[in-house]
């Protein structure tokens, strides 16, 4: 298969085109205001589409249960509280976010052009091979990336596997390493208490070098994914993206972390706003009746109760201004998360052009990294190519799409991962799937003769977004073969 080439192709040609005033990305996309959700068929404003689709499939995703985290005991609460207050203002010291009034496509084009310039300036031609062991992927990744050349293309070689990376193995690596970084093993993240499936940083995480180095790795990999146009499936909470971009955290953002907390405070705000009593001290009276003070309690996943004061001696100070209490609550949250977000942000910004990244808002950054949050089978089918004797009217191909159309989003995600090395669709959709040379290489299906003597499996060449589909003689056998792939995450690469 040969080595993987850069998305940007021939850097010298690009430099020449830039001098002539030519851009790299010329493909135009429609500016849609609303999209139909493929899960519930609702017409959704594109601004809220990502969160909506996540909510639709949350019941499926919640089957991936998270084991309890190792947390502080209550004896450490006072120490943790002190650490939090030292970091409350750190987040607000960062540059304010400045979003330009431009289309997302234009923002991404400008980002890619500047990244190409950096690649040229840093002599990023050639590639760096990373040798990894799947059984110790995290430690191997930390060692291999410690002093790695960021601007050269990375290729991956898994020990004891014959596969040669032409793009697919690298995508597979990103999928695997982020599953570890988000997962139960490190205790870095816990599931948010909201209506969508997303991960927020563990609020009781130890602030030590071990956890900080994992956060720095996240920042490095986020930057590299953008650099090499790799779509990664990370379920970070919206607050994580907002804090990476230093967007101001608002009251409404509490809904991303704790839906019940947001509802309770919002109901209280509404009560204070619309109460019928004319006494000038109504707000104070209501808050006093509730016996609110500047102390809060938080339960960890083991239901251990932890108590914190939002201001000094807050347990003995009554709340007289709800907006002030909410602001202190938000500052407390940013104080918890900022030390770890800072490690991610600093490493991410080390390689990314800050002014271009900060042109994006949190939704746009999430889309850039994660691609589209859903898989549309009709779109997938529209941008698929076939190798003779297969064509769109071949009976096996018709069976193939009928079966895929009946799969869940999770199953479709597994099949896409098997076929391309990534479980997410690129931001530009299936029309922008890339091959081993960094150029557009649409999903393609090759013919494979049916062998009556052996079990027939579907084969994948992730570097080329290709599957080899046996010419099954009946739909049931094809359905079994597809379900074998879509019902499992199949790892490992070989050679023929």
CSV table of C-alpha atoms in Angstrom, one decimal:
chain,number,residue,atom,x,y,z
A,1,UNK,CA,0.0,0.0,0.0
A,2,UNK,CA,2.9,2.4,0.5
A,3,UNK,CA,3.3,5.3,2.8
A,4,UNK,CA,0.5,7.7,3.6
A,5,UNK,CA,0.7,11.1,2.0
A,6,UNK,CA,-0.4,14.5,3.3
A,7,UNK,CA,-4.0,15.7,2.8
A,8,UNK,CA,-2.4,18.8,1.3
A,9,UNK,CA,-0.7,16.8,-1.5
A,10,UNK,CA,2.4,18.3,-3.0
A,11,UNK,CA,3.5,21.1,-0.7
A,12,UNK,CA,5.6,22.8,-3.4
A,13,UNK,CA,2.6,23.0,-5.7
A,14,UNK,CA,0.4,24.4,-2.9
A,15,UNK,CA,3.0,27.1,-2.2
A,16,UNK,CA,3.0,27.9,-5.9
A,17,UNK,CA,-0.8,28.1,-6.0
A,18,UNK,CA,-0.9,30.3,-2.9
A,19,UNK,CA,1.5,32.7,-4.6
A,20,UNK,CA,-1.0,32.8,-7.5
A,21,UNK,CA,-3.8,33.6,-5.0
A,22,UNK,CA,-5.4,30.1,-5.3
A,23,UNK,CA,-7.0,28.4,-2.3
A,24,UNK,CA,-6.7,24.7,-1.4
A,25,UNK,CA,-10.4,24.0,-0.8
A,26,UNK,CA,-12.8,24.9,-3.5
A,27,UNK,CA,-15.7,22.6,-2.9
A,28,UNK,CA,-18.8,24.5,-1.9
A,29,UNK,CA,-21.5,23.2,0.5
A,30,UNK,CA,-25.0,24.3,1.0
A,31,UNK,CA,-25.9,26.6,3.8
A,32,UNK,CA,-28.7,24.6,5.4
A,33,UNK,CA,-30.8,26.1,8.2
A,34,UNK,CA,-32.6,22.9,9.1
A,35,UNK,CA,-31.8,19.2,8.8
A,36,UNK,CA,-34.1,16.2,9.2
A,37,UNK,CA,-33.0,14.0,12.0
A,38,UNK,CA,-32.6,10.4,10.6
A,39,UNK,CA,-33.6,8.9,13.9
A,40,UNK,CA,-36.8,10.7,14.8
A,41,UNK,CA,-37.5,12.5,11.5
A,42,UNK,CA,-37.9,15.9,13.2
A,43,UNK,CA,-36.8,19.1,11.4
A,44,UNK,CA,-34.0,20.5,13.5
A,45,UNK,CA,-32.2,23.8,13.3
A,46,UNK,CA,-28.6,23.0,12.3
A,47,UNK,CA,-27.3,25.0,15.3
A,48,UNK,CA,-28.8,22.4,17.6
A,49,UNK,CA,-28.6,19.4,15.4
A,50,UNK,CA,-25.5,17.9,17.1
A,51,UNK,CA,-27.0,17.9,20.6
A,52,UNK,CA,-30.4,16.7,19.2
A,53,UNK,CA,-29.0,13.6,17.5
A,54,UNK,CA,-26.9,12.7,20.5
A,55,UNK,CA,-30.0,12.8,22.7
A,56,UNK,CA,-31.8,10.6,20.2
A,57,UNK,CA,-29.3,7.8,20.4
A,58,UNK,CA,-28.5,8.3,24.1
A,59,UNK,CA,-30.5,5.3,25.1
A,60,UNK,CA,-28.4,3.1,22.9
A,61,UNK,CA,-25.1,4.6,24.0
A,62,UNK,CA,-26.0,4.4,27.7
A,63,UNK,CA,-25.7,0.6,27.4
A,64,UNK,CA,-22.0,1.2,27.6
A,65,UNK,CA,-22.0,1.4,31.4
A,66,UNK,CA,-19.3,3.3,33.2
A,67,UNK,CA,-17.7,1.8,36.3
A,68,UNK,CA,-17.3,3.8,39.5
A,69,UNK,CA,-14.3,6.2,39.5
A,70,UNK,CA,-11.7,6.3,42.3
A,71,UNK,CA,-12.5,9.6,44.0
A,72,UNK,CA,-11.4,11.6,46.9
A,73,UNK,CA,-12.7,10.7,50.3
A,74,UNK,CA,-14.6,13.4,52.2
A,75,UNK,CA,-11.4,14.0,54.3
A,76,UNK,CA,-9.8,15.6,51.2
A,77,UNK,CA,-12.7,18.0,50.5
A,78,UNK,CA,-11.1,21.0,52.3
A,79,UNK,CA,-7.9,20.4,50.5
A,80,UNK,CA,-9.6,20.2,47.1
A,81,UNK,CA,-11.7,23.3,47.9
A,82,UNK,CA,-8.5,25.3,48.4
A,83,UNK,CA,-7.0,24.0,45.1
A,84,UNK,CA,-10.2,25.0,43.3
A,85,UNK,CA,-10.1,28.5,44.5
A,86,UNK,CA,-6.6,28.9,43.3
A,87,UNK,CA,-7.7,28.1,39.8
A,88,UNK,CA,-11.1,30.0,39.6
A,89,UNK,CA,-9.6,33.1,37.9
A,90,UNK,CA,-7.1,31.2,35.8
A,91,UNK,CA,-9.7,30.4,33.2
A,92,UNK,CA,-10.8,34.1,33.0
A,93,UNK,CA,-7.2,35.3,32.4
A,94,UNK,CA,-7.1,33.7,29.0
A,95,UNK,CA,-7.8,35.6,25.8
A,96,UNK,CA,-11.5,36.2,25.3
A,97,UNK,CA,-12.9,34.2,22.4
A,98,UNK,CA,-13.4,36.2,19.2
A,99,UNK,CA,-15.6,34.5,16.6
A,100,UNK,CA,-15.5,36.1,13.2
A,101,UNK,CA,-18.7,36.4,11.3
A,102,UNK,CA,-17.8,33.8,8.6
A,103,UNK,CA,-19.2,30.6,7.4
A,104,UNK,CA,-17.7,27.4,8.9
A,105,UNK,CA,-16.4,26.4,5.5
A,106,UNK,CA,-14.4,29.6,5.2
A,107,UNK,CA,-13.1,29.3,8.7
A,108,UNK,CA,-11.9,25.8,8.1
A,109,UNK,CA,-10.3,26.7,4.7
A,110,UNK,CA,-8.3,29.5,6.4
A,111,UNK,CA,-7.3,27.1,9.2
A,112,UNK,CA,-6.1,24.5,6.7
A,113,UNK,CA,-4.1,27.0,4.6
A,114,UNK,CA,-2.3,28.2,7.7
A,115,UNK,CA,-1.6,24.7,8.9
A,116,UNK,CA,-0.1,23.9,5.4
A,117,UNK,CA,2.1,27.0,5.8
A,118,UNK,CA,3.3,25.8,9.1
A,119,UNK,CA,4.0,22.3,7.7
A,120,UNK,CA,6.1,23.9,5.0
A,121,UNK,CA,8.0,26.2,7.4
A,122,UNK,CA,8.7,23.2,9.7
A,123,UNK,CA,9.9,21.0,6.8
A,124,UNK,CA,7.1,18.6,7.5
A,125,UNK,CA,7.8,16.4,4.4
A,126,UNK,CA,8.1,12.6,4.9
A,127,UNK,CA,6.5,10.6,7.7
A,128,UNK,CA,7.2,9.3,11.2
A,129,UNK,CA,6.4,5.7,11.9
A,130,UNK,CA,4.9,4.9,15.3
A,131,UNK,CA,5.3,1.3,16.5
A,132,UNK,CA,2.6,0.3,19.0
A,133,UNK,CA,1.4,-2.7,21.0
A,134,UNK,CA,-2.4,-2.9,21.2
A,135,UNK,CA,-2.1,-4.5,24.7
A,136,UNK,CA,-0.2,-1.5,26.1
A,137,UNK,CA,-1.5,1.2,23.7
A,138,UNK,CA,-1.6,4.1,26.2
A,139,UNK,CA,2.0,3.7,27.5
A,140,UNK,CA,3.4,3.0,24.0
A,141,UNK,CA,1.6,6.1,22.7
A,142,UNK,CA,3.0,8.3,25.5
A,143,UNK,CA,6.5,7.1,24.8
A,144,UNK,CA,6.3,7.3,21.0
A,145,UNK,CA,4.8,10.8,21.0
A,146,UNK,CA,7.0,12.3,23.7
A,147,UNK,CA,9.4,14.0,21.2
A,148,UNK,CA,7.6,13.3,17.9
A,149,UNK,CA,7.8,15.6,14.9
A,150,UNK,CA,4.2,16.9,14.8
A,151,UNK,CA,4.4,18.3,11.3
A,152,UNK,CA,5.5,15.2,9.6
A,153,UNK,CA,2.7,12.7,8.6
A,154,UNK,CA,2.3,9.9,11.2
A,155,UNK,CA,1.9,6.3,10.2
A,156,UNK,CA,1.2,3.4,12.6
A,157,UNK,CA,2.6,-0.1,12.8
A,158,UNK,CA,0.9,-2.5,15.3
A,159,UNK,CA,3.2,-5.2,16.7
A,160,UNK,CA,2.4,-8.7,15.6
A,161,UNK,CA,0.2,-7.4,12.7
A,162,UNK,CA,1.2,-7.4,9.1
A,163,UNK,CA,-0.9,-4.4,8.0
A,164,UNK,CA,0.9,-1.5,6.4
A,165,UNK,CA,-0.4,2.0,7.1
A,166,UNK,CA,-1.7,4.0,4.2
A,167,UNK,CA,-4.1,5.9,6.4
A,168,UNK,CA,-6.5,3.3,7.7
A,169,UNK,CA,-4.3,2.1,10.6
A,170,UNK,CA,-3.8,5.7,11.8
A,171,UNK,CA,-7.5,6.3,11.8
A,172,UNK,CA,-7.9,3.0,13.7
A,173,UNK,CA,-5.3,4.1,16.2
A,174,UNK,CA,-7.1,7.4,16.9
A,175,UNK,CA,-10.3,5.5,17.6
A,176,UNK,CA,-8.7,3.2,20.0
A,177,UNK,CA,-6.6,5.7,21.9
A,178,UNK,CA,-9.5,8.1,22.5
A,179,UNK,CA,-11.6,5.2,23.8
A,180,UNK,CA,-8.9,4.6,26.4
A,181,UNK,CA,-8.5,8.3,27.3
A,182,UNK,CA,-12.3,8.7,27.7
A,183,UNK,CA,-12.9,5.4,29.3
A,184,UNK,CA,-12.9,3.7,32.6
A,185,UNK,CA,-9.2,2.9,32.8
A,186,UNK,CA,-7.9,6.3,33.6
A,187,UNK,CA,-10.8,7.9,35.5
A,188,UNK,CA,-10.2,11.2,33.7
A,189,UNK,CA,-13.9,11.5,32.6
A,190,UNK,CA,-17.3,10.7,34.0
A,191,UNK,CA,-20.7,10.7,32.3
A,192,UNK,CA,-22.5,14.0,32.5
A,193,UNK,CA,-25.8,14.2,34.3
A,194,UNK,CA,-27.8,15.6,31.3
A,195,UNK,CA,-30.0,14.3,28.5
A,196,UNK,CA,-27.2,13.5,26.1
A,197,UNK,CA,-24.4,11.0,26.3
A,198,UNK,CA,-21.2,13.0,26.9
A,199,UNK,CA,-18.2,13.0,29.2
A,200,UNK,CA,-17.1,15.7,31.5
A,201,UNK,CA,-13.9,15.8,33.4
A,202,UNK,CA,-14.0,14.0,36.8
A,203,UNK,CA,-14.5,16.8,39.3
A,204,UNK,CA,-12.6,14.8,42.0
A,205,UNK,CA,-9.6,14.0,39.8
A,206,UNK,CA,-6.2,14.2,41.4
A,207,UNK,CA,-4.0,17.1,40.2
A,208,UNK,CA,-0.8,15.2,39.6
A,209,UNK,CA,1.7,14.8,36.8
A,210,UNK,CA,0.1,11.5,35.7
A,211,UNK,CA,-3.2,13.0,34.9
A,212,UNK,CA,-1.7,16.1,33.4
A,213,UNK,CA,0.3,14.1,30.9
A,214,UNK,CA,-2.9,12.4,29.8
A,215,UNK,CA,-4.5,15.8,29.2
A,216,UNK,CA,-1.4,17.0,27.3
A,217,UNK,CA,-1.7,13.8,25.1
A,218,UNK,CA,-5.4,14.7,24.4
A,219,UNK,CA,-4.4,18.2,23.3
A,220,UNK,CA,-1.6,16.8,21.0
A,221,UNK,CA,-3.9,14.2,19.4
A,222,UNK,CA,-6.7,16.7,18.9
A,223,UNK,CA,-4.2,18.9,17.0
A,224,UNK,CA,-2.9,16.0,15.0
A,225,UNK,CA,-6.3,14.8,14.0
A,226,UNK,CA,-7.1,18.3,12.5
A,227,UNK,CA,-3.6,18.4,10.9
A,228,UNK,CA,-4.1,15.1,9.1
A,229,UNK,CA,-7.9,15.4,8.5
A,230,UNK,CA,-8.8,12.5,10.7
A,231,UNK,CA,-12.3,12.3,12.1
A,232,UNK,CA,-12.3,11.1,15.8
A,233,UNK,CA,-15.2,10.0,17.9
A,234,UNK,CA,-14.8,11.8,21.2
A,235,UNK,CA,-17.9,12.4,23.3
A,236,UNK,CA,-16.6,15.4,25.2
A,237,UNK,CA,-19.2,17.5,27.0
A,238,UNK,CA,-20.0,20.9,25.4
A,239,UNK,CA,-18.4,22.6,28.4
A,240,UNK,CA,-15.0,21.0,27.6
A,241,UNK,CA,-15.0,22.6,24.1
A,242,UNK,CA,-16.2,25.9,25.5
A,243,UNK,CA,-13.4,26.0,28.0
A,244,UNK,CA,-10.8,25.0,25.5
A,245,UNK,CA,-11.9,28.0,23.4
A,246,UNK,CA,-12.1,30.2,26.5
A,247,UNK,CA,-15.8,31.0,25.7
A,248,UNK,CA,-17.5,32.7,28.6
A,249,UNK,CA,-19.5,30.1,30.6
A,250,UNK,CA,-23.1,31.2,31.0
A,251,UNK,CA,-25.9,30.1,33.3
A,252,UNK,CA,-27.5,28.1,30.4
A,253,UNK,CA,-24.3,26.1,30.1
A,254,UNK,CA,-25.1,24.4,33.4
A,255,UNK,CA,-27.6,22.2,31.5
A,256,UNK,CA,-24.6,20.5,29.8
A,257,UNK,CA,-23.3,19.2,33.1
A,258,UNK,CA,-26.3,18.7,35.4
A,259,UNK,CA,-29.8,19.0,34.0
A,260,UNK,CA,-31.5,18.8,37.4
A,261,UNK,CA,-29.3,21.6,38.8
A,262,UNK,CA,-30.1,23.8,35.9
A,263,UNK,CA,-33.8,23.2,36.1
A,264,UNK,CA,-33.9,23.9,39.9
A,265,UNK,CA,-32.0,27.2,39.5
A,266,UNK,CA,-34.0,28.2,36.5
A,267,UNK,CA,-37.3,27.6,38.3
A,268,UNK,CA,-36.1,29.6,41.2
A,269,UNK,CA,-35.1,32.5,38.9
A,270,UNK,CA,-38.6,32.4,37.3
A,271,UNK,CA,-40.2,32.4,40.8
A,272,UNK,CA,-38.2,35.5,41.8
A,273,UNK,CA,-39.0,37.1,38.5
A,274,UNK,CA,-42.8,36.6,38.5
A,275,UNK,CA,-43.7,36.5,42.2
A,276,UNK,CA,-46.8,38.6,43.0
A,277,UNK,CA,-45.7,40.1,46.3
A,278,UNK,CA,-45.0,43.8,46.1
A,279,UNK,CA,-42.5,44.1,49.0
A,280,UNK,CA,-39.2,45.4,47.8
A,281,UNK,CA,-37.4,42.6,49.7
A,282,UNK,CA,-39.4,39.8,48.1
A,283,UNK,CA,-36.3,38.2,46.6
A,284,UNK,CA,-34.5,38.2,49.9
A,285,UNK,CA,-37.5,36.8,51.7
A,286,UNK,CA,-37.9,33.9,49.3
A,287,UNK,CA,-34.2,33.0,49.4
A,288,UNK,CA,-34.2,33.2,53.2
A,289,UNK,CA,-37.2,30.9,53.3
A,290,UNK,CA,-35.2,28.4,51.3
A,291,UNK,CA,-32.3,28.8,53.7
A,292,UNK,CA,-29.8,29.2,50.9
A,293,UNK,CA,-26.2,29.9,51.7
A,294,UNK,CA,-22.9,29.9,49.8
A,295,UNK,CA,-22.1,26.2,50.3
A,296,UNK,CA,-22.9,23.3,48.0
A,297,UNK,CA,-22.8,19.6,48.2
A,298,UNK,CA,-21.8,17.2,45.5
A,299,UNK,CA,-22.1,13.5,45.2
A,300,UNK,CA,-19.6,11.4,43.5
A,301,UNK,CA,-20.5,8.3,41.5
A,302,UNK,CA,-20.3,6.2,44.7
A,303,UNK,CA,-22.9,8.5,46.3
A,304,UNK,CA,-20.4,9.9,48.7
A,305,UNK,CA,-21.3,13.4,49.7
A,306,UNK,CA,-18.7,16.2,49.5
A,307,UNK,CA,-19.3,19.7,50.8
A,308,UNK,CA,-17.7,22.9,49.5
A,309,UNK,CA,-18.0,26.6,50.2
A,310,UNK,CA,-18.3,29.0,47.2
A,311,UNK,CA,-16.9,31.9,49.2
A,312,UNK,CA,-15.0,32.1,52.5
A,313,UNK,CA,-17.2,31.1,55.4
A,314,UNK,CA,-20.0,30.6,52.8
A,315,UNK,CA,-21.8,28.1,54.9
A,316,UNK,CA,-22.7,30.9,57.4
A,317,UNK,CA,-23.6,33.5,54.7
A,318,UNK,CA,-27.1,33.6,53.3
A,319,UNK,CA,-27.7,34.2,49.6
A,320,UNK,CA,-29.5,37.5,49.0
A,321,UNK,CA,-28.8,37.7,45.3
A,322,UNK,CA,-29.4,34.6,43.2
A,323,UNK,CA,-27.5,35.9,40.2
A,324,UNK,CA,-24.4,36.3,42.4
A,325,UNK,CA,-24.9,32.8,43.7
A,326,UNK,CA,-25.1,31.4,40.2
A,327,UNK,CA,-22.0,33.3,39.1
A,328,UNK,CA,-20.1,31.9,42.1
A,329,UNK,CA,-21.4,28.4,41.2
A,330,UNK,CA,-20.0,28.8,37.7
A,331,UNK,CA,-16.7,30.1,38.9
A,332,UNK,CA,-16.5,27.0,41.2
A,333,UNK,CA,-17.0,24.7,38.2
A,334,UNK,CA,-14.4,26.5,36.1
A,335,UNK,CA,-12.0,26.3,39.1
A,336,UNK,CA,-12.5,22.5,39.2
A,337,UNK,CA,-11.9,21.9,35.5
A,338,UNK,CA,-9.4,24.6,34.6
A,339,UNK,CA,-6.2,22.9,35.7
A,340,UNK,CA,-6.9,20.0,33.4
A,341,UNK,CA,-8.4,22.0,30.5
A,342,UNK,CA,-5.4,24.2,30.6
A,343,UNK,CA,-3.1,21.2,29.9
A,344,UNK,CA,-5.3,20.2,27.0
A,345,UNK,CA,-5.6,23.8,25.7
A,346,UNK,CA,-1.9,24.7,26.0
A,347,UNK,CA,-0.7,21.6,24.1
A,348,UNK,CA,-3.5,22.0,21.5
A,349,UNK,CA,-2.6,25.7,20.9
A,350,UNK,CA,1.1,24.9,20.8
A,351,UNK,CA,0.5,23.4,17.3
A,352,UNK,CA,-2.7,25.1,16.2
A,353,UNK,CA,-2.9,28.7,15.0
A,354,UNK,CA,-4.7,30.3,18.0
A,355,UNK,CA,-6.4,33.1,16.0
A,356,UNK,CA,-7.9,30.6,13.5
A,357,UNK,CA,-9.0,28.1,16.2
A,358,UNK,CA,-10.6,30.9,18.2
A,359,UNK,CA,-12.6,31.9,15.1
A,360,UNK,CA,-14.6,28.7,15.8
A,361,UNK,CA,-17.3,28.4,18.4
A,362,UNK,CA,-17.6,25.3,20.6
A,363,UNK,CA,-20.2,23.7,18.2
A,364,UNK,CA,-17.9,24.2,15.2
A,365,UNK,CA,-14.8,22.9,17.0
A,366,UNK,CA,-16.8,19.8,17.9
A,367,UNK,CA,-17.9,19.3,14.3
A,368,UNK,CA,-14.4,19.8,13.0
A,369,UNK,CA,-13.0,17.1,15.3
A,370,UNK,CA,-15.9,14.7,15.4
A,371,UNK,CA,-17.4,15.1,11.9
A,372,UNK,CA,-21.1,14.5,11.6
A,373,UNK,CA,-22.9,13.0,14.6
A,374,UNK,CA,-25.1,10.6,12.5
A,375,UNK,CA,-24.8,8.3,9.6
A,376,UNK,CA,-27.3,8.7,6.7
A,377,UNK,CA,-27.5,5.5,4.7
A,378,UNK,CA,-29.1,7.2,1.7
A,379,UNK,CA,-26.2,9.7,1.6
A,380,UNK,CA,-23.7,6.8,2.1
A,381,UNK,CA,-25.3,5.0,-0.9
A,382,UNK,CA,-25.3,8.1,-3.1
A,383,UNK,CA,-21.5,8.5,-2.8
A,384,UNK,CA,-20.6,4.8,-3.2
A,385,UNK,CA,-18.7,3.4,-6.2
A,386,UNK,CA,-18.7,-0.2,-7.5
A,387,UNK,CA,-16.2,-2.5,-9.2
A,388,UNK,CA,-17.7,-4.6,-11.9
A,389,UNK,CA,-19.6,-6.9,-12.0
A,390,UNK,CA,-21.2,-5.0,-9.1
A,391,UNK,CA,-23.3,-2.0,-9.8
A,392,UNK,CA,-26.2,-0.3,-8.0
A,393,UNK,CA,-28.7,-2.6,-9.6
A,394,UNK,CA,-27.0,-5.9,-8.7
A,395,UNK,CA,-29.2,-8.0,-6.4
A,396,UNK,CA,-26.4,-8.4,-3.8
A,397,UNK,CA,-25.9,-4.6,-3.7
A,398,UNK,CA,-29.6,-4.1,-3.3
A,399,UNK,CA,-29.6,-6.6,-0.4
A,400,UNK,CA,-26.6,-4.8,1.1
A,401,UNK,CA,-28.2,-1.4,1.3
A,402,UNK,CA,-31.5,-2.8,2.5
A,403,UNK,CA,-29.7,-4.5,5.4
A,404,UNK,CA,-27.6,-1.5,6.3
A,405,UNK,CA,-30.7,0.7,6.3
A,406,UNK,CA,-32.2,-1.4,9.1
A,407,UNK,CA,-29.1,-1.1,11.4
A,408,UNK,CA,-29.0,1.2,14.4
A,409,UNK,CA,-26.7,4.2,14.5
A,410,UNK,CA,-24.3,2.2,16.8
A,411,UNK,CA,-24.2,-0.7,14.3
A,412,UNK,CA,-23.7,1.6,11.4
A,413,UNK,CA,-20.9,3.3,13.3
A,414,UNK,CA,-19.2,-0.1,13.8
A,415,UNK,CA,-19.5,-1.0,10.1
A,416,UNK,CA,-18.1,2.4,9.0
A,417,UNK,CA,-15.2,1.9,11.4
A,418,UNK,CA,-14.6,-1.6,10.0
A,419,UNK,CA,-14.6,-0.2,6.4
A,420,UNK,CA,-12.8,3.1,6.8
A,421,UNK,CA,-11.0,3.0,10.2
A,422,UNK,CA,-13.2,5.8,11.5
A,423,UNK,CA,-16.6,5.5,13.1
A,424,UNK,CA,-17.6,9.1,12.2
A,425,UNK,CA,-18.5,10.7,8.9
A,426,UNK,CA,-16.3,13.6,7.8
A,427,UNK,CA,-17.7,17.1,8.2
A,428,UNK,CA,-18.3,17.4,4.5
A,429,UNK,CA,-20.2,14.1,4.5
A,430,UNK,CA,-19.5,10.9,2.5
A,431,UNK,CA,-18.6,12.9,-0.5
A,432,UNK,CA,-15.4,13.9,1.3
A,433,UNK,CA,-14.1,10.5,2.4
A,434,UNK,CA,-10.3,10.4,1.9
A,435,UNK,CA,-8.0,7.7,0.7
A,436,UNK,CA,-4.4,6.9,1.4
A,437,UNK,CA,-3.1,9.9,-0.7
A,438,UNK,CA,-5.1,12.4,1.3
A,439,UNK,CA,-7.4,13.0,-1.7
A,440,UNK,CA,-11.1,12.2,-2.0
A,441,UNK,CA,-11.7,8.5,-2.2
A,442,UNK,CA,-15.3,7.5,-1.8
A,443,UNK,CA,-16.6,4.4,-0.3
A,444,UNK,CA,-16.3,1.6,-2.8
A,445,UNK,CA,-17.4,-2.0,-3.0
A,446,UNK,CA,-15.4,-4.7,-4.9
A,447,UNK,CA,-16.7,-8.0,-6.1
A,448,UNK,CA,-15.5,-11.2,-4.3
A,449,UNK,CA,-16.5,-14.6,-5.6
A,450,UNK,CA,-18.6,-16.7,-3.3
A,451,UNK,CA,-16.9,-19.8,-1.9
A,452,UNK,CA,-19.2,-22.6,-1.1
A,453,UNK,CA,-16.6,-24.6,0.8
A,454,UNK,CA,-15.7,-22.0,3.5
A,455,UNK,CA,-17.3,-19.3,5.7
A,456,UNK,CA,-17.6,-16.1,3.6
A,457,UNK,CA,-16.5,-12.9,5.4
A,458,UNK,CA,-16.6,-9.3,4.2
A,459,UNK,CA,-13.1,-7.9,3.9
A,460,UNK,CA,-12.1,-4.3,4.4
A,461,UNK,CA,-9.2,-2.1,3.1
A,462,UNK,CA,-9.5,0.9,5.4
A,463,UNK,CA,-6.7,2.8,3.7
A,464,UNK,CA,-8.9,3.0,0.6
A,465,UNK,CA,-12.4,3.0,2.1
A,466,UNK,CA,-13.0,-0.3,0.4
A,467,UNK,CA,-14.8,-3.5,1.2
A,468,UNK,CA,-14.7,-6.7,-0.7
A,469,UNK,CA,-18.2,-8.1,-0.7
A,470,UNK,CA,-18.7,-11.9,-1.5
A,471,UNK,CA,-21.4,-12.5,-4.0
A,472,UNK,CA,-23.8,-14.2,-1.6
A,473,UNK,CA,-26.4,-16.4,-3.0
A,474,UNK,CA,-29.1,-15.5,-0.5
A,475,UNK,CA,-29.9,-12.4,1.6
A,476,UNK,CA,-29.8,-14.3,4.9
A,477,UNK,CA,-26.1,-15.2,4.6
A,478,UNK,CA,-25.3,-11.6,3.7
A,479,UNK,CA,-27.3,-10.3,6.6
A,480,UNK,CA,-25.4,-12.7,9.0
A,481,UNK,CA,-22.0,-11.4,7.6
A,482,UNK,CA,-23.0,-7.7,8.0
A,483,UNK,CA,-24.3,-8.3,11.5
A,484,UNK,CA,-21.0,-10.0,12.4
A,485,UNK,CA,-19.2,-6.8,11.5
A,486,UNK,CA,-21.8,-4.3,12.8
A,487,UNK,CA,-22.3,-6.1,16.1
A,488,UNK,CA,-18.7,-6.0,17.0
A,489,UNK,CA,-15.7,-3.8,16.9
A,490,UNK,CA,-13.2,-5.7,14.9
A,491,UNK,CA,-9.5,-4.9,15.5
A,492,UNK,CA,-6.4,-6.0,13.8
A,493,UNK,CA,-4.9,-5.7,10.3
A,494,UNK,CA,-3.3,-8.3,8.0
A,495,UNK,CA,-1.8,-8.7,4.6
A,496,UNK,CA,-2.8,-10.9,1.7
